[in-house]
Amino acid sequence: MQFLPLHYATAFGAACLLAATVGAAQSPAAATKSAAAPTGQAHLLAHEAEVNALLKKMTLEEKVHMLHANSAFAAGGIERLGIPEIMTSDGPHGVRPEQGRNWKPPVDANDASTYLPTNNTLASTWNRDLGYAYGTVLGSEANARGKDIILGPGINIVRAPLNGRNFEYLSEDPYLITQMVVGYIKGVQDQGVSACVKHYAANNQETHRDDVDVDMSERALREIYLPGFKAAVQVGGVNTLMGSYNKFRGTYATENAYLMKTILKQEWGFNGLVMSDWGSVHNTDEALRNGTDLEMGTDLYLMYSGADQSAATAAAGTTPTAPKRSYYDRFYLADPALAAVQKDPSLLPLIDDKVRRILRVMYATKMLGATKRQPGAFNTKGHQATALKVAEEGIVLLKNEGNLLPLKKSVKTVAVIGANADRANSMGGGSGQLKAKYEITPLQGLKNELGSGVTINYVPGYTIARDQKADAQQIAQAVAAAKAADAVIYVGGSIHGYDYTKWSDNAYDAEAVDKPDLKMPFGQDALVQAVLGANPNTVVVLLGGGPIEVAPWAGQAKAIVEAWYPGMEGGNALAHILFGDVNPSGKLPFTFPVKLEDAPAMKLGEYPSTPGNPLKEMYKDDIWVGYRYYDTYKVAPQFAFGHGLSYTTFEYGKLTVKPAAQRATVTLTVRNTGKTAGAEVVQVYVKDLKSAVKRPEKELKGFEKVFLKPGETKTVTMQLPADAFKYYDEAKKQWVLEPGQFEVLVGSSSRDIRQTGSLTL
Ligand code: BGC
């Protein structure tokens, strides 16, 4: 089989607060279920005596054997000492199917798992409890499948709208990330296995992900790109972390002393292990000294050829007379590391530190030690119910003019238009691919919802294929169906799926490649316009991993729903929302620009690279990411960060902001003034009125999702600690709180502020 270029191939390798700056109440679930667990990183030191005793028994060869993969997803293992292999699996929205050691998938494997909505859908729930529930499903299923580490969550900042991997990430806002990541990690780790937060750091695009050299100001690094990772370590207590492919300030992330040693291990006190992304180590000495504890990667020859191990070993150059060494023994942290220490014994403490970190994770996940892990569960009804709940709370109602939604169940004929309605997405996207136990497509969900008494007329309207243009005949069929129906539901947007015969079809939401543009693919703009022309009451549903341009027809549409990639129960969740069984409560975790060129990464930044140098990228957009840019630079978005409508209405009562020593308490009432039960995400933004440095117009520093029955009022109280008011001072190399006046803006989105208060600190 033909080899793909390396930057594609690595995809298949896969294919394959600051303590929450705000002390908004931790989710009750997370609080109770994790009450007994130690916080931060201390739990990783609970078995230090045993770890050191075990380390003493190991030969140098055995130590080095622990530092690298021994097949696509397994590493280490020393039989003599009873040390098992570490088994890993992607991640990040379900446990992926078995690939087999040599990329020969086992024939009868019971590996069709729960397919959760993608990470961006989770972020859209703004519900910390669901972060925990989501992690619980992953941890439980990983455990049941014999995995020790689940390769998720993905938490890189959604900076560039074209990033092919935005669907695996959470948000453009660091605070929202800190809040959602903690529950996810605790959920996974309370099941006994480890989470692996990825990709550290500055891996915000797939174009040239293997070799792009990213640079940015120290302020942008500290204020925007690192808070999620810091919260994962210090609040989430994550056991493992993955070093990204890209370079940062001239050095690969996996070998980057500043990122790995100075910040992660020293400043943040990370006690766990750093693994490389698959094939992201490039130098033995640098990795030994500066960063990675465990080198992961995959034997691409085996992966593509399906050949057996000995054939691969021969192909890779081992002479028949030499002792059989596997492909993995030639990793940077394998034979070359052994040779390096043998030559220079002063390197030994570095090896010991790495082995120690690996053993700590093994004790923390009960792979070693007297107590054994409780068994996990696979594909339970409860897990499927979590998938449904996350989708129901993550789907976002973007527009609903004249209350077109919810639709009435008394309809007789429904036209469902759009090839996405009938398309499964679980096997798509790269390393996040899943063999789902089942996947309810939007079309199936609508059939389930409406039953046999309603006629559903499905018309694809377009063909999912690269460079597909609008097709007059298909449009005519769609228009005819739209005219003949009582209700029209258009399901389009982007796709998420690998078709192995046509790689390039996947240049939409997929790993290792960014999107070509932000337009609706496959000629959909013309189709949507024609369908809306034929029936102005058409509801437009979008699928996708990030923002998409809707400006060509958004003014014409009365109702627009963003459904992301909503997982195995996604079609049911969507139908529940469209027909009013569930009141939407999702909010956008990133801005939808009117057009791609408006995005700060395009306008101020250098995405995808510095002009004339494809391997260099300076983040000139600095801290002006997402709404920080749109609001400060007064650029109108299509849909604002934090936006999402409901079938009911909420009234925000009077706001009080009570300052105390370097902190504040924010209190207000919220009332459901409509006739339907619903949930509102009350968002708190802080604005510094006068500052020595330019600061954003507003920054999210707190939120609460409040569930209200019709007529019900609740009092919402949120704490804003000192951190909520600080910025990173590059000269002082620290966060500073500049005394003075601050505004507290409370609203339903970043552009829908309902109450304003102020305080002087
Ligand atoms: C991806 C990682 C993934 C790994 C293992 C890599 O290509 O970047 O996110 O966990 O493969 O599949």
PDB file of C-alpha atoms and ligand atoms in Angstrom, residues 10-16 73 90 96 151 165 168 198-199 203 209 242 245 277-278 431 511, ligand 1:
ATOM      1  CA  THR A  10       1.156  10.735  11.630  1.00  0.00           C
ATOM      2  CA  ALA A  11      -2.522  11.390  11.703  1.00  0.00           C
ATOM      3  CA  PHE A  12      -3.113   7.766  11.208  1.00  0.00           C
ATOM      4  CA  GLY A  13      -0.527   7.057  13.833  1.00  0.00           C
ATOM      5  CA  ALA A  14      -3.237   8.058  15.469  1.00  0.00           C
ATOM      6  CA  ALA A  15      -5.593   6.794  13.111  1.00  0.00           C
ATOM      7  CA  CYS A  16      -5.900   5.816  13.438  1.00  0.00           C
ATOM      8  CA  PHE A  73      -0.602   1.867  21.816  1.00  0.00           C
ATOM      9  CA  ASP A  90      -7.713   7.444  22.051  1.00  0.00           C
ATOM     10  CA  ARG A  96     -11.358   3.654  19.860  1.00  0.00           C
ATOM     11  CA  LEU A 151      -5.791   9.998  25.298  1.00  0.00           C
ATOM     12  CA  ARG A 165      -9.118  19.516  14.770  1.00  0.00           C
ATOM     13  CA  GLU A 168     -11.581  17.778  19.463  1.00  0.00           C
ATOM     14  CA  LYS A 198      -3.308  17.081  25.005  1.00  0.00           C
ATOM     15  CA  HIS A 199      -1.588  18.602  23.002  1.00  0.00           C
ATOM     16  CA  ASN A 203      -0.846  23.023  18.669  1.00  0.00           C
ATOM     17  CA  ARG A 209       1.689  20.461  12.580  1.00  0.00           C
ATOM     18  CA  MET A 242       0.871  14.676  25.831  1.00  0.00           C
ATOM     19  CA  TYR A 245       4.087  17.762  17.397  1.00  0.00           C
ATOM     20  CA  ASP A 277       2.483  12.596  20.615  1.00  0.00           C
ATOM     21  CA  TRP A 278       2.878   9.696  18.217  1.00  0.00           C
ATOM     22  CA  SER A 431      -7.284   9.345  15.981  1.00  0.00           C
ATOM     23  CA  GLU A 511      -6.883  15.443  12.006  1.00  0.00           C
TER      24      GLU A 511
HETATM   25  C1  BGC B   1      -2.649  12.432  17.591  1.00  0.00           C
HETATM   26  C2  BGC B   1      -2.959  12.220  19.052  1.00  0.00           C
HETATM   27  C3  BGC B   1      -3.367  10.791  19.285  1.00  0.00           C
HETATM   28  C4  BGC B   1      -2.253   9.880  18.809  1.00  0.00           C
HETATM   29  C5  BGC B   1      -2.543   8.410  19.023  1.00  0.00           C
HETATM   30  C6  BGC B   1      -1.669  11.405  17.061  1.00  0.00           C
HETATM   31  O1  BGC B   1      -1.575  11.483  15.673  1.00  0.00           O
HETATM   32  O2  BGC B   1      -2.175  13.732  17.387  1.00  0.00           O
HETATM   33  O3  BGC B   1      -3.971  13.095  19.468  1.00  0.00           O
HETATM   34  O4  BGC B   1      -3.685  10.581  20.628  1.00  0.00           O
HETATM   35  O5  BGC B   1      -2.046  10.091  17.416  1.00  0.00           O
HETATM   36  O6  BGC B   1      -3.526   7.953  18.175  1.00  0.00           O
END
